[in-house]
């Protein structure tokens, strides 16, 4: 299994509080991703990173920010959590696809279950 | 139209049966195709990549039909342990860099005694 850990694994918080989720990898992969997974929606990309200090928005980025100060760590922050952000959050990593092969597969961390009351 | 569409199921099959899932995708320029498996309350795990020529891994066979823009997964001799949700995955319409993938919502398989 790819070396990806997420912390915390479970969190319950209240509306309006800040929350930071951490993803840590030991694979030295260039790309890192944060997804949320909700019933009926599947996995939706929140933000991704293509290198240290290089990040970009995904399809559901409102209300979230990210930072990547080291290759191995990718942080997801909810500045002021809302009940709509109750979800399961997955981190994933990937390497660059080789020429002509399109994009490479992604490997996922175990997930964080976040409940915002 | 969704970028990746799958029948959500559930597909309830007896142990030993053969079951097939299809998935359609909207971006005719897509080059990367995968099947992932996700167990309840767990992370998605790569099952297999899908190549143009089709590929087989034990009881699992994946095929790609570019003309009709669909991907299939065939599972032979189903086991109880095959019960899971199977996610179809494709590189999206506008990658914009980032090595991104688009995930289908999954097809649920339940293998029964």
mmCIF file of C-alpha atoms in Angstrom:
data_model
loop_
_atom_site.group_PDB
_atom_site.id
_atom_site.type_symbol
_atom_site.label_atom_id
_atom_site.label_comp_id
_atom_site.label_asym_id
_atom_site.label_seq_id
_atom_site.Cartn_x
_atom_site.Cartn_y
_atom_site.Cartn_z
ATOM 1 C CA UNK A 1 0.000 0.000 0.000
ATOM 2 C CA UNK A 2 1.111 3.534 -0.770
ATOM 3 C CA UNK A 3 2.397 5.384 2.270
ATOM 4 C CA UNK A 4 -0.365 7.895 2.836
ATOM 5 C CA UNK A 5 -1.753 8.864 6.211
ATOM 6 C CA UNK A 6 -4.467 11.304 7.165
ATOM 7 C CA UNK A 7 -5.109 12.973 10.477
ATOM 8 C CA UNK A 8 -7.342 13.165 12.296
ATOM 9 C CA UNK A 9 -9.329 10.115 11.172
ATOM 10 C CA UNK A 10 -12.510 11.352 12.822
ATOM 11 C CA UNK A 11 -13.525 14.808 13.951
ATOM 12 C CA UNK A 12 -16.672 16.393 15.290
ATOM 13 C CA UNK A 13 -16.743 20.164 15.394
ATOM 14 C CA UNK A 14 -19.190 23.020 15.629
ATOM 15 C CA UNK A 15 -20.347 25.426 12.956
ATOM 16 C CA UNK A 16 -18.055 28.407 12.616
ATOM 17 C CA UNK A 17 -14.906 26.801 13.987
ATOM 18 C CA UNK A 18 -11.736 26.410 11.907
ATOM 19 C CA UNK A 19 -10.650 22.885 11.020
ATOM 20 C CA UNK A 20 -7.396 21.643 9.490
ATOM 21 C CA UNK A 21 -6.954 18.193 8.020
ATOM 22 C CA UNK A 22 -3.508 16.819 7.302
ATOM 23 C CA UNK A 23 -2.318 14.463 4.596
ATOM 24 C CA UNK A 24 1.173 12.992 4.804
ATOM 25 C CA UNK A 25 2.895 10.854 2.163
ATOM 26 C CA UNK A 26 6.163 8.949 2.148
ATOM 27 C CA UNK A 27 6.162 8.217 -1.609
ATOM 28 C CA UNK A 28 7.686 11.511 -2.773
ATOM 29 C CA UNK A 29 4.900 11.881 -5.353
ATOM 30 C CA UNK A 30 4.563 15.253 -7.011
ATOM 31 C CA UNK A 31 0.796 15.550 -7.055
ATOM 32 C CA UNK A 32 -1.525 15.619 -4.069
ATOM 33 C CA UNK A 33 -5.292 16.001 -3.983
ATOM 34 C CA UNK A 34 -8.110 16.600 -1.562
ATOM 35 C CA UNK A 35 -11.528 15.116 -2.340
ATOM 36 C CA UNK A 36 -14.800 14.973 -0.513
ATOM 37 C CA UNK A 37 -17.207 12.070 -0.903
ATOM 38 C CA UNK A 38 -20.920 12.399 -0.319
ATOM 39 C CA UNK A 39 -23.798 10.036 -1.134
ATOM 40 C CA UNK A 40 -25.013 10.518 -4.693
ATOM 41 C CA UNK A 41 -22.064 12.699 -5.672
ATOM 42 C CA UNK A 42 -19.110 10.384 -5.635
ATOM 43 C CA UNK A 43 -15.642 11.827 -5.210
ATOM 44 C CA UNK A 44 -15.359 15.542 -5.920
ATOM 45 C CA UNK A 45 -12.063 17.369 -6.155
ATOM 46 C CA UNK A 46 -11.632 20.256 -3.703
ATOM 47 C CA UNK A 47 -8.045 21.386 -4.329
ATOM 48 C CA UNK A 48 -4.889 19.856 -5.667
ATOM 49 C CA UNK A 49 -1.172 20.528 -5.618
ATOM 50 C CA UNK A 50 1.374 20.000 -8.364
ATOM 51 C CA UNK A 51 4.414 20.824 -6.253
ATOM 52 C CA UNK A 52 5.590 22.591 -3.131
ATOM 53 C CA UNK A 53 3.668 25.861 -2.806
ATOM 54 C CA UNK A 54 1.870 25.144 -6.093
ATOM 55 C CA UNK A 55 -1.842 24.593 -5.637
ATOM 56 C CA UNK A 56 -5.023 25.074 -7.626
ATOM 57 C CA UNK A 57 -8.776 24.835 -7.179
ATOM 58 C CA UNK A 58 -10.931 21.855 -7.960
ATOM 59 C CA UNK A 59 -14.659 21.759 -8.662
ATOM 60 C CA UNK A 60 -15.857 22.355 -5.070
ATOM 61 C CA UNK A 61 -13.231 24.683 -3.593
ATOM 62 C CA UNK A 62 -15.497 27.327 -1.979
ATOM 63 C CA UNK A 63 -14.981 27.413 1.780
ATOM 64 C CA UNK A 64 -11.692 25.522 1.646
ATOM 65 C CA UNK A 65 -8.047 26.510 1.450
ATOM 66 C CA UNK A 66 -4.906 24.408 1.174
ATOM 67 C CA UNK A 67 -1.196 24.685 1.749
ATOM 68 C CA UNK A 68 1.799 22.607 0.777
ATOM 69 C CA UNK A 69 5.059 23.735 2.340
ATOM 70 C CA UNK A 70 6.783 20.360 1.990
ATOM 71 C CA UNK A 71 6.548 17.613 -0.610
ATOM 72 C CA UNK A 72 5.172 15.179 1.937
ATOM 73 C CA UNK A 73 2.450 17.297 3.549
ATOM 74 C CA UNK A 74 -0.770 18.750 2.138
ATOM 75 C CA UNK A 75 -3.109 20.574 4.506
ATOM 76 C CA UNK A 76 -6.791 21.276 3.971
ATOM 77 C CA UNK A 77 -8.357 24.067 6.021
ATOM 78 C CA UNK A 78 -11.984 24.904 6.562
ATOM 79 C CA UNK A 79 -11.755 28.496 7.756
ATOM 80 C CA UNK A 80 -15.252 28.489 9.252
ATOM 81 C CA UNK A 81 -16.876 25.086 9.115
ATOM 82 C CA UNK A 82 -20.508 24.756 8.021
ATOM 83 C CA UNK A 83 -22.885 21.808 8.253
ATOM 84 C CA UNK A 84 -22.696 21.390 4.458
ATOM 85 C CA UNK A 85 -19.035 20.469 4.909
ATOM 86 C CA UNK A 86 -19.940 17.353 6.861
ATOM 87 C CA UNK A 87 -18.406 14.678 4.677
ATOM 88 C CA UNK A 88 -15.688 12.092 4.258
ATOM 89 C CA UNK A 89 -12.457 13.685 3.075
ATOM 90 C CA UNK A 90 -9.884 11.714 1.129
ATOM 91 C CA UNK A 91 -6.367 12.685 0.241
ATOM 92 C CA UNK A 92 -4.735 11.163 -2.828
ATOM 93 C CA UNK A 93 -1.311 11.209 -4.451
ATOM 94 C CA UNK A 94 -0.091 10.666 -7.979
ATOM 95 C CA UNK A 95 2.939 10.920 -10.160
ATOM 96 C CA UNK A 96 3.141 12.673 -13.488
ATOM 97 C CA UNK A 97 1.841 10.659 -16.417
ATOM 98 C CA UNK A 98 4.479 9.756 -18.956
ATOM 99 C CA UNK A 99 4.203 11.128 -22.466
ATOM 100 C CA UNK A 100 1.395 9.513 -24.413
ATOM 101 C CA UNK A 101 0.008 7.694 -21.377
ATOM 102 C CA UNK A 102 -2.314 10.386 -20.205
ATOM 103 C CA UNK A 103 -2.538 10.718 -16.460
ATOM 104 C CA UNK A 104 -1.422 8.214 -13.874
ATOM 105 C CA UNK A 105 -3.525 6.439 -11.296
ATOM 106 C CA UNK A 106 -4.060 8.020 -7.897
ATOM 107 C CA UNK A 107 -3.570 6.367 -4.521
ATOM 108 C CA UNK A 108 -5.754 7.267 -1.597
ATOM 109 C CA UNK A 109 -5.328 7.776 2.109
ATOM 110 C CA UNK A 110 -7.719 6.168 4.608
ATOM 111 C CA UNK A 111 -10.003 9.204 4.857
ATOM 112 C CA UNK A 112 -11.202 11.607 7.527
ATOM 113 C CA UNK A 113 -14.806 11.605 8.686
ATOM 114 C CA UNK A 114 -15.779 15.145 9.557
ATOM 115 C CA UNK A 115 -19.044 16.065 11.233
ATOM 116 C CA UNK A 116 -19.995 19.722 11.606
ATOM 117 C CA UNK A 117 -22.809 20.261 14.084
ATOM 118 C CA UNK B 1 -24.380 14.898 -19.421
ATOM 119 C CA UNK B 2 -22.090 13.735 -16.643
ATOM 120 C CA UNK B 3 -18.448 13.206 -17.566
ATOM 121 C CA UNK B 4 -18.584 9.645 -16.252
ATOM 122 C CA UNK B 5 -21.822 7.694 -15.838
ATOM 123 C CA UNK B 6 -22.424 4.396 -14.129
ATOM 124 C CA UNK B 7 -25.474 2.374 -13.177
ATOM 125 C CA UNK B 8 -25.546 2.662 -9.367
ATOM 126 C CA UNK B 9 -27.004 -0.827 -8.909
ATOM 127 C CA UNK B 10 -27.046 -2.668 -6.619
ATOM 128 C CA UNK B 11 -26.230 -5.767 -8.595
ATOM 129 C CA UNK B 12 -27.157 -8.749 -6.430
ATOM 130 C CA UNK B 13 -25.577 -11.935 -7.761
ATOM 131 C CA UNK B 14 -25.027 -15.444 -6.398
ATOM 132 C CA UNK B 15 -21.550 -16.646 -5.597
ATOM 133 C CA UNK B 16 -19.894 -18.062 -8.705
ATOM 134 C CA UNK B 17 -21.824 -15.882 -11.125
ATOM 135 C CA UNK B 18 -20.346 -13.711 -13.843
ATOM 136 C CA UNK B 19 -21.249 -10.037 -13.647
ATOM 137 C CA UNK B 20 -20.465 -7.119 -15.927
ATOM 138 C CA UNK B 21 -20.517 -3.381 -15.349
ATOM 139 C CA UNK B 22 -20.444 -0.689 -17.981
ATOM 140 C CA UNK B 23 -19.453 2.920 -17.717
ATOM 141 C CA UNK B 24 -19.795 5.688 -20.298
ATOM 142 C CA UNK B 25 -17.620 8.781 -20.556
ATOM 143 C CA UNK B 26 -18.186 12.051 -22.393
ATOM 144 C CA UNK B 27 -14.680 13.189 -23.361
ATOM 145 C CA UNK B 28 -13.695 11.470 -26.586
ATOM 146 C CA UNK B 29 -10.101 12.680 -26.079
ATOM 147 C CA UNK B 30 -9.676 10.790 -22.781
ATOM 148 C CA UNK B 31 -6.555 8.655 -22.625
ATOM 149 C CA UNK B 32 -6.561 7.263 -19.097
ATOM 150 C CA UNK B 33 -9.097 4.785 -17.761
ATOM 151 C CA UNK B 34 -9.222 2.887 -14.502
ATOM 152 C CA UNK B 35 -11.462 0.777 -12.330
ATOM 153 C CA UNK B 36 -11.271 1.319 -8.596
ATOM 154 C CA UNK B 37 -12.873 -0.717 -5.848
ATOM 155 C CA UNK B 38 -14.252 0.845 -2.686
ATOM 156 C CA UNK B 39 -15.351 -1.127 0.335
ATOM 157 C CA UNK B 40 -17.871 0.352 2.748
ATOM 158 C CA UNK B 41 -16.344 3.170 4.789
ATOM 159 C CA UNK B 42 -12.913 2.637 3.227
ATOM 160 C CA UNK B 43 -10.777 4.458 0.690
ATOM 161 C CA UNK B 44 -10.941 3.689 -3.040
ATOM 162 C CA UNK B 45 -8.262 1.275 -4.195
ATOM 163 C CA UNK B 46 -7.008 0.770 -7.717
ATOM 164 C CA UNK B 47 -8.374 -2.451 -9.180
ATOM 165 C CA UNK B 48 -6.937 -2.188 -12.658
ATOM 166 C CA UNK B 49 -6.020 0.172 -15.439
ATOM 167 C CA UNK B 50 -7.903 -0.178 -18.719
ATOM 168 C CA UNK B 51 -5.905 -0.395 -21.910
ATOM 169 C CA UNK B 52 -7.048 -0.039 -25.489
ATOM 170 C CA UNK B 53 -6.366 -3.692 -26.192
ATOM 171 C CA UNK B 54 -8.269 -4.833 -23.124
ATOM 172 C CA UNK B 55 -6.624 -6.457 -20.165
ATOM 173 C CA UNK B 56 -7.200 -9.288 -17.756
ATOM 174 C CA UNK B 57 -6.132 -9.846 -14.182
ATOM 175 C CA UNK B 58 -7.242 -13.189 -12.832
ATOM 176 C CA UNK B 59 -11.030 -13.200 -12.673
ATOM 177 C CA UNK B 60 -11.268 -9.572 -13.776
ATOM 178 C CA UNK B 61 -11.347 -8.358 -17.378
ATOM 179 C CA UNK B 62 -11.504 -4.716 -18.425
ATOM 180 C CA UNK B 63 -12.282 -3.499 -21.913
ATOM 181 C CA UNK B 64 -12.363 -0.138 -23.614
ATOM 182 C CA UNK B 65 -14.582 0.788 -26.540
ATOM 183 C CA UNK B 66 -13.421 4.173 -27.809
ATOM 184 C CA UNK B 67 -15.939 4.367 -30.639
ATOM 185 C CA UNK B 68 -18.856 4.089 -28.218
ATOM 186 C CA UNK B 69 -17.015 5.741 -25.340
ATOM 187 C CA UNK B 70 -17.587 3.075 -22.759
ATOM 188 C CA UNK B 71 -15.535 0.941 -20.442
ATOM 189 C CA UNK B 72 -16.536 -2.417 -19.081
ATOM 190 C CA UNK B 73 -15.508 -4.582 -16.165
ATOM 191 C CA UNK B 74 -16.262 -8.306 -16.150
ATOM 192 C CA UNK B 75 -15.957 -10.350 -12.986
ATOM 193 C CA UNK B 76 -16.016 -14.120 -13.366
ATOM 194 C CA UNK B 77 -16.671 -16.663 -10.616
ATOM 195 C CA UNK B 78 -17.820 -13.982 -8.153
ATOM 196 C CA UNK B 79 -16.713 -14.331 -4.536
ATOM 197 C CA UNK B 80 -18.360 -12.965 -1.433
ATOM 198 C CA UNK B 81 -15.262 -10.804 -1.018
ATOM 199 C CA UNK B 82 -16.000 -9.092 -4.337
ATOM 200 C CA UNK B 83 -18.903 -7.265 -2.690
ATOM 201 C CA UNK B 84 -17.993 -3.592 -2.939
ATOM 202 C CA UNK B 85 -18.626 -0.481 -4.980
ATOM 203 C CA UNK B 86 -16.774 -0.281 -8.287
ATOM 204 C CA UNK B 87 -15.761 3.168 -9.501
ATOM 205 C CA UNK B 88 -15.138 4.002 -13.135
ATOM 206 C CA UNK B 89 -12.408 6.640 -13.522
ATOM 207 C CA UNK B 90 -11.385 8.730 -16.525
ATOM 208 C CA UNK B 91 -9.214 11.761 -17.117
ATOM 209 C CA UNK B 92 -11.604 14.775 -17.350
ATOM 210 C CA UNK B 93 -12.626 17.136 -20.110
ATOM 211 C CA UNK B 94 -10.417 20.005 -19.005
ATOM 212 C CA UNK B 95 -7.397 18.682 -17.205
ATOM 213 C CA UNK B 96 -5.773 22.119 -16.892
ATOM 214 C CA UNK B 97 -2.727 20.290 -15.659
ATOM 215 C CA UNK B 98 -2.678 18.626 -12.274
ATOM 216 C CA UNK B 99 -2.850 15.069 -13.507
ATOM 217 C CA UNK B 100 -6.528 15.044 -12.562
ATOM 218 C CA UNK B 101 -9.082 12.251 -12.781
ATOM 219 C CA UNK B 102 -12.878 12.200 -12.772
ATOM 220 C CA UNK B 103 -14.618 9.505 -10.746
ATOM 221 C CA UNK B 104 -17.991 7.966 -11.455
ATOM 222 C CA UNK B 105 -20.399 7.591 -8.560
ATOM 223 C CA UNK B 106 -19.916 3.846 -8.547
ATOM 224 C CA UNK B 107 -21.800 0.600 -9.089
ATOM 225 C CA UNK B 108 -22.585 -1.448 -6.015
ATOM 226 C CA UNK B 109 -22.077 -5.196 -6.191
ATOM 227 C CA UNK B 110 -23.458 -7.615 -3.609
ATOM 228 C CA UNK B 111 -22.422 -11.247 -3.936
ATOM 229 C CA UNK B 112 -24.688 -13.604 -2.003
ATOM 230 C CA UNK B 113 -24.491 -17.230 -0.913
#
